[in-house]
Coordinates of C-alpha atoms in Angstrom, one line a residue:
M9 CA 19.3 -43.1 18.1
K10 CA 20.8 -40.1 17.1
L11 CA 22.6 -38.8 13.8
A12 CA 26.2 -37.4 13.0
E13 CA 26.0 -34.4 11.5
W14 CA 28.5 -34.5 9.2
K15 CA 30.5 -31.9 10.1
E16 CA 31.4 -34.1 13.3
I17 CA 32.8 -36.8 11.3
E18 CA 34.3 -35.5 8.3
D19 CA 38.0 -35.4 9.3
E20 CA 37.6 -39.8 10.0
F21 CA 37.0 -40.4 6.1
K22 CA 38.8 -38.4 3.3
D23 CA 39.0 -42.1 1.2
A24 CA 36.5 -43.3 -0.5
L25 CA 32.5 -41.8 -1.2
I26 CA 30.3 -43.8 -3.2
L27 CA 27.3 -41.7 -4.6
G28 CA 23.6 -43.2 -5.4
N29 CA 20.1 -41.9 -6.4
G30 CA 19.8 -40.4 -3.9
A31 CA 22.3 -37.8 -4.2
S32 CA 20.6 -37.4 -8.0
S33 CA 17.4 -36.4 -6.4
A34 CA 18.4 -34.2 -4.1
V35 CA 19.7 -31.6 -7.0
H36 CA 16.9 -32.7 -9.1
S37 CA 13.5 -34.0 -8.1
A38 CA 12.9 -35.9 -11.7
F39 CA 15.3 -38.3 -11.4
Q40 CA 13.5 -40.5 -8.4
Y41 CA 12.0 -42.5 -10.9
S42 CA 11.4 -46.4 -11.0
S43 CA 13.1 -46.7 -14.5
L44 CA 13.8 -45.4 -17.8
W45 CA 12.2 -48.6 -19.1
E46 CA 8.4 -47.5 -16.9
D47 CA 9.1 -44.0 -17.5
A48 CA 9.1 -44.5 -21.6
I49 CA 6.2 -46.7 -21.0
E50 CA 4.2 -43.9 -19.3
S51 CA 4.9 -41.6 -21.8
E52 CA 3.7 -44.1 -24.6
L53 CA 7.7 -44.4 -26.2
I54 CA 7.4 -48.0 -26.2
T55 CA 5.9 -50.2 -28.8
D56 CA 4.1 -52.5 -28.3
E57 CA 6.6 -54.3 -31.1
L58 CA 9.4 -53.2 -28.8
L59 CA 7.2 -54.6 -25.3
S60 CA 7.1 -58.4 -26.9
L61 CA 10.4 -58.4 -27.9
A62 CA 12.1 -57.4 -24.6
K63 CA 10.1 -60.5 -23.1
E64 CA 11.9 -62.3 -26.0
L65 CA 14.9 -62.0 -25.7
K66 CA 14.6 -61.3 -22.4
T67 CA 15.8 -58.6 -21.4
G68 CA 13.8 -57.4 -19.2
E69 CA 13.6 -53.5 -18.3
N70 CA 17.4 -53.6 -19.7
I71 CA 17.0 -50.9 -22.3
E72 CA 20.7 -50.4 -22.7
L73 CA 21.0 -54.1 -22.7
L74 CA 18.2 -54.5 -25.7
L75 CA 19.9 -51.7 -27.9
R76 CA 22.8 -53.9 -27.7
Q77 CA 20.8 -57.0 -28.8
L78 CA 19.0 -54.7 -31.7
W79 CA 22.5 -53.0 -32.7
T80 CA 24.3 -56.8 -33.4
A81 CA 21.1 -58.1 -35.3
E82 CA 21.8 -54.9 -37.3
A83 CA 25.1 -55.0 -38.2
V84 CA 25.2 -58.8 -38.6
D85 CA 21.6 -58.5 -41.2
N86 CA 24.1 -55.9 -42.7
Q87 CA 27.1 -58.3 -42.8
F88 CA 25.0 -60.8 -44.7
N89 CA 23.3 -58.6 -47.0
I90 CA 19.7 -59.5 -45.2
D91 CA 16.9 -57.0 -45.1
E92 CA 17.4 -55.4 -41.9
S93 CA 14.7 -52.8 -42.2
K94 CA 12.4 -54.3 -39.7
I95 CA 15.4 -54.1 -37.1
E96 CA 16.5 -51.2 -37.9
K97 CA 12.9 -49.8 -37.5
A98 CA 13.3 -51.6 -33.6
Y99 CA 16.5 -50.0 -33.1
S100 CA 15.6 -46.3 -34.6
D101 CA 12.1 -46.5 -32.0
L102 CA 14.3 -47.4 -28.9
R103 CA 16.9 -45.3 -29.4
N104 CA 14.3 -42.6 -30.0
A105 CA 12.0 -43.9 -26.1
L106 CA 15.5 -43.5 -24.7
I107 CA 16.8 -39.8 -26.4
E108 CA 13.3 -38.6 -25.4
T109 CA 12.6 -40.2 -22.1
V110 CA 16.0 -38.7 -21.2
R111 CA 15.5 -35.2 -21.8
K112 CA 12.4 -34.9 -20.4
I113 CA 13.8 -36.2 -16.7
H114 CA 17.1 -35.0 -16.8
C115 CA 17.5 -31.2 -15.5
S116 CA 19.6 -28.3 -17.6
H117 CA 23.0 -26.9 -16.4
A118 CA 21.3 -24.0 -15.3
D119 CA 18.4 -25.7 -12.8
S120 CA 21.5 -27.5 -11.4
I121 CA 24.7 -24.3 -10.6
A122 CA 23.1 -23.6 -7.2
E123 CA 23.3 -27.3 -5.7
L124 CA 26.3 -28.5 -7.6
S125 CA 28.6 -25.6 -6.4
Q126 CA 27.9 -27.2 -3.0
A127 CA 28.2 -30.6 -3.9
T128 CA 32.2 -29.7 -5.4
A129 CA 33.1 -28.5 -1.6
F130 CA 31.1 -32.0 -0.3
L131 CA 33.4 -34.0 -3.4
K132 CA 36.8 -32.5 -2.4
N133 CA 36.4 -34.5 0.9
F134 CA 37.7 -37.4 -0.7
K135 CA 40.6 -39.4 -2.7
T136 CA 38.4 -41.8 -4.9
I137 CA 34.5 -40.6 -5.8
F138 CA 32.3 -43.7 -6.9
S139 CA 29.3 -41.9 -8.6
L140 CA 26.5 -44.7 -9.2
N141 CA 24.0 -42.3 -11.5
Y142 CA 24.3 -42.1 -15.3
D143 CA 23.0 -38.5 -15.2
L144 CA 26.0 -35.2 -15.8
L145 CA 25.1 -34.1 -12.3
V146 CA 28.6 -35.3 -11.3
Y147 CA 30.9 -34.6 -14.4
W148 CA 29.2 -31.4 -14.3
A149 CA 29.8 -30.1 -11.0
I150 CA 34.5 -32.2 -11.2
M151 CA 34.0 -29.7 -14.6
A152 CA 33.2 -26.7 -13.5
S153 CA 35.7 -26.9 -10.2
N154 CA 38.7 -27.6 -13.1
D155 CA 38.0 -24.8 -14.7
A156 CA 37.8 -22.2 -12.1
Q157 CA 40.8 -23.5 -10.8
S158 CA 43.7 -25.5 -10.7
A159 CA 44.5 -26.3 -7.0
H160 CA 42.4 -28.8 -6.4
R161 CA 41.5 -31.3 -9.7
F162 CA 39.6 -34.1 -10.0
K163 CA 40.3 -36.7 -12.9
D164 CA 38.5 -39.0 -14.5
C165 CA 41.4 -41.1 -16.0
F166 CA 40.5 -40.7 -19.4
N167 CA 43.2 -39.0 -21.8
E168 CA 41.4 -37.8 -25.3
G169 CA 38.6 -39.8 -25.3
Y170 CA 40.2 -42.9 -24.2
F171 CA 40.6 -44.3 -20.2
D172 CA 44.2 -44.7 -18.9
E173 CA 44.4 -48.1 -18.4
E174 CA 47.7 -46.9 -15.7
W175 CA 44.7 -45.0 -13.9
E176 CA 46.0 -44.8 -10.5
R177 CA 49.4 -42.4 -11.7
F178 CA 47.0 -39.8 -12.1
R179 CA 46.7 -40.1 -8.1
N180 CA 49.9 -38.1 -8.0
P181 CA 49.5 -34.5 -8.1
I182 CA 51.4 -32.5 -10.9
G183 CA 52.2 -28.7 -11.9
Q184 CA 50.3 -26.6 -9.8
Q185 CA 48.0 -29.3 -8.2
E186 CA 48.0 -29.5 -4.4
K187 CA 45.5 -32.3 -4.3
C188 CA 43.7 -34.8 -7.0
S189 CA 40.3 -37.0 -6.6
L190 CA 39.3 -39.6 -8.6
V191 CA 36.0 -40.1 -10.2
F192 CA 35.0 -43.1 -11.0
F193 CA 31.4 -44.4 -12.6
P194 CA 30.9 -47.7 -12.5
H195 CA 26.9 -48.4 -13.8
G196 CA 28.5 -45.8 -17.1
A197 CA 27.6 -42.9 -17.5
L198 CA 25.7 -39.9 -20.8
Q199 CA 29.6 -38.7 -21.1
F200 CA 30.4 -42.1 -22.2
V201 CA 29.9 -44.2 -25.0
Q202 CA 30.4 -47.3 -26.6
R203 CA 31.2 -47.6 -31.1
N204 CA 31.9 -50.0 -32.8
S205 CA 34.4 -51.6 -32.3
G206 CA 33.3 -51.8 -29.0
I207 CA 35.6 -49.5 -27.8
D208 CA 34.2 -47.4 -24.5
R209 CA 35.3 -43.3 -25.3
K210 CA 34.0 -40.4 -23.0
L211 CA 32.7 -37.6 -25.5
D212 CA 35.0 -35.3 -26.5
S213 CA 35.9 -31.7 -24.1
T214 CA 35.9 -29.3 -27.1
H215 CA 31.9 -29.3 -26.3
S216 CA 30.7 -27.0 -23.5
F217 CA 30.1 -28.5 -20.5
V218 CA 26.8 -26.2 -20.6
D219 CA 25.2 -28.0 -23.5
L220 CA 27.1 -31.7 -22.7
L221 CA 23.3 -32.8 -22.4
E222 CA 21.9 -32.1 -26.3
H223 CA 25.2 -33.0 -27.5
V224 CA 25.3 -36.2 -25.9
L225 CA 21.6 -36.9 -27.3
D226 CA 22.2 -35.7 -30.7
L227 CA 25.2 -38.0 -31.1
W228 CA 23.5 -41.2 -30.0
E229 CA 20.6 -39.7 -32.9
R230 CA 22.5 -38.9 -35.8
T231 CA 25.3 -41.8 -35.1
S232 CA 26.0 -45.3 -34.6
V233 CA 27.1 -45.0 -31.1
L234 CA 26.0 -46.8 -28.0
P235 CA 25.2 -45.5 -24.2
L236 CA 27.8 -46.3 -21.8
F237 CA 25.0 -46.6 -18.8
V238 CA 23.6 -49.5 -16.9
T239 CA 20.6 -48.1 -15.6
E240 CA 17.7 -51.5 -15.5
G241 CA 17.8 -54.7 -14.3
D242 CA 19.0 -57.0 -11.8
S243 CA 22.7 -57.1 -10.3
S244 CA 23.1 -60.1 -12.6
K245 CA 21.6 -58.4 -15.3
K246 CA 23.7 -55.4 -14.2
M247 CA 26.9 -57.8 -14.0
R248 CA 27.1 -58.5 -17.6
S249 CA 26.6 -55.1 -18.9
I250 CA 29.7 -54.2 -16.9
Q251 CA 31.9 -57.2 -18.2
R252 CA 30.9 -56.0 -21.8
S253 CA 33.1 -52.9 -21.2
S254 CA 36.9 -52.5 -20.4
Y255 CA 36.2 -49.2 -18.7
L256 CA 33.8 -50.7 -16.0
S257 CA 35.4 -53.7 -15.8
T258 CA 38.1 -51.8 -15.3
I259 CA 36.3 -49.9 -12.0
Y260 CA 34.5 -52.8 -10.9
Y261 CA 37.8 -54.9 -10.1
E262 CA 40.3 -52.6 -10.5
A263 CA 39.6 -49.9 -8.4
L264 CA 36.2 -50.3 -6.1
P265 CA 37.8 -52.7 -4.5
T266 CA 40.9 -51.2 -3.1
S267 CA 40.4 -47.6 -2.5
G268 CA 39.5 -47.8 1.1
P269 CA 40.1 -48.5 4.5
T270 CA 37.0 -45.7 5.3
L271 CA 34.4 -45.4 2.7
V272 CA 30.7 -42.8 2.6
I273 CA 27.7 -44.1 0.9
Y274 CA 25.8 -40.7 0.3
G275 CA 22.0 -42.0 -1.6
W276 CA 22.7 -45.6 -2.2
S277 CA 20.2 -48.0 -0.7
M278 CA 22.1 -51.0 -1.3
N279 CA 19.8 -52.7 -2.5
E280 CA 20.7 -57.0 -2.3
D281 CA 19.0 -57.9 -5.6
V282 CA 20.5 -55.3 -7.3
D283 CA 23.6 -53.6 -6.1
N284 CA 24.7 -57.4 -4.8
H285 CA 27.6 -57.1 -7.6
L286 CA 28.6 -53.9 -6.0
L287 CA 28.3 -55.1 -2.2
K288 CA 30.8 -57.7 -3.5
Q289 CA 33.6 -56.1 -4.2
I290 CA 33.3 -54.2 -1.2
S291 CA 34.0 -57.7 0.6
K292 CA 36.7 -57.6 -1.2
G293 CA 38.5 -54.5 -0.5
R294 CA 40.2 -53.1 2.1
Y295 CA 37.1 -50.8 3.9
T296 CA 37.2 -51.3 7.5
K297 CA 35.1 -48.5 8.3
V298 CA 31.6 -46.9 6.9
A299 CA 29.5 -44.1 7.0
V300 CA 26.6 -44.0 5.9
S301 CA 23.8 -41.3 5.1
V302 CA 19.9 -41.0 6.8
Y303 CA 18.0 -38.9 4.7
V304 CA 15.6 -38.3 7.2
P305 CA 12.3 -37.2 6.0
T306 CA 11.7 -40.0 3.4
T307 CA 13.2 -43.1 6.8
P308 CA 10.3 -43.2 9.2
D309 CA 12.0 -45.7 11.3
I310 CA 15.2 -44.9 11.3
D311 CA 16.4 -47.4 14.0
E312 CA 14.5 -50.5 12.1
F313 CA 17.1 -48.8 8.9
V314 CA 20.4 -49.1 10.8
A315 CA 19.5 -52.5 11.9
A316 CA 18.6 -53.5 8.0
T317 CA 21.8 -51.6 6.6
N318 CA 24.2 -52.8 9.5
L319 CA 23.1 -57.0 8.4
K320 CA 23.8 -55.8 4.9
L321 CA 27.5 -54.5 5.9
R322 CA 28.3 -57.2 8.2
R323 CA 27.4 -59.8 5.4
V324 CA 30.9 -58.3 3.4
G325 CA 32.7 -57.5 7.0
I326 CA 32.0 -54.3 7.9
R327 CA 31.5 -54.1 11.4
D328 CA 32.3 -50.2 11.9
T329 CA 29.5 -47.8 10.7
T330 CA 28.6 -44.9 11.5
Y331 CA 25.2 -42.7 10.5
F332 CA 25.0 -39.6 9.6
N333 CA 22.3 -36.5 8.9
A334 CA 22.2 -36.4 4.8
N335 CA 20.6 -33.0 5.2
S336 CA 23.8 -31.7 7.9
E337 CA 25.8 -28.8 6.6
G338 CA 29.1 -29.0 4.3
C339 CA 27.1 -32.5 3.2
W340 CA 26.5 -33.2 -0.7
T341 CA 23.9 -30.4 -1.4
H342 CA 23.2 -28.8 1.7
P343 CA 25.2 -25.6 3.4
L344 CA 23.0 -24.8 5.9
T345 CA 23.9 -25.1 9.7
Q346 CA 21.5 -27.5 10.7
Q347 CA 20.4 -29.2 13.8
A348 CA 21.4 -32.6 14.6
V349 CA 18.4 -35.2 14.7
A350 CA 17.7 -37.2 17.4
V351 CA 14.5 -40.1 17.1
E352 CA 13.7 -41.7 20.5

């Protein structure tokens, strides 16, 4: 079959965009990791004690969940004057493993500038953007764009560090703004934390977005906050993490199912084992027309990929589906003109 070029279809898809891990790995190959947990193990940052604890608590490979369990246990022990030194050490070991793994995997802002300038142009096509990735790439892109101009504004609906529950009002341009795109992170991201109170916050904007990564890691190390992102676990474990967060819950229950009717999916495999909760919300929404990216170098049988994807989307009520070349002109980080890919 012949894949469409992005420029051929972009005018038909202006509503919602979902970015998966393929978008991040297109910018930085190290994001092709299997999981933060596995990378931490390979780097010998996860102790045998933590491995045993994860098995006992049935947290699987979910670092965020295990951190939360240890955080809660430490708070309980402290409240009842119980010696929490062992729990404190386990929490510290796991936190340090997460910090070092993220530092190892994540690219610097300087190394991603060229790709992100192209990504911003792509993102401006959409009224609503959902990034499923924990990294800072999308945040860097939208912040740089907002700093450079005022006509098009990317808005994450946070005011003074707190998410505004009346998020829909941010769709309306104000002042010199001509157009707005709302940007959400259904699985959280590095710029978000949860404090002892259980309240979700975005890190303050007094730090330059250029050095935000080191600020995030330093904050994890110095203060009692939890990272607010969900990277591992099956769909049910991800759903439990979402329900513990007011921000993630709002995006999941309100923004995700109401941002159609058109939807572009870029770099998201829609794995039903780990993403069924997201597909469920798409099925509840008003989405009627979907465009799915195909990254040719890693898709050996495009016809098979299309058939499998059609089946997944039909299960959630989507029957009008277009497939386009992920490497085509103007698509995500690809500025150069390329020929449409034909597969016989």
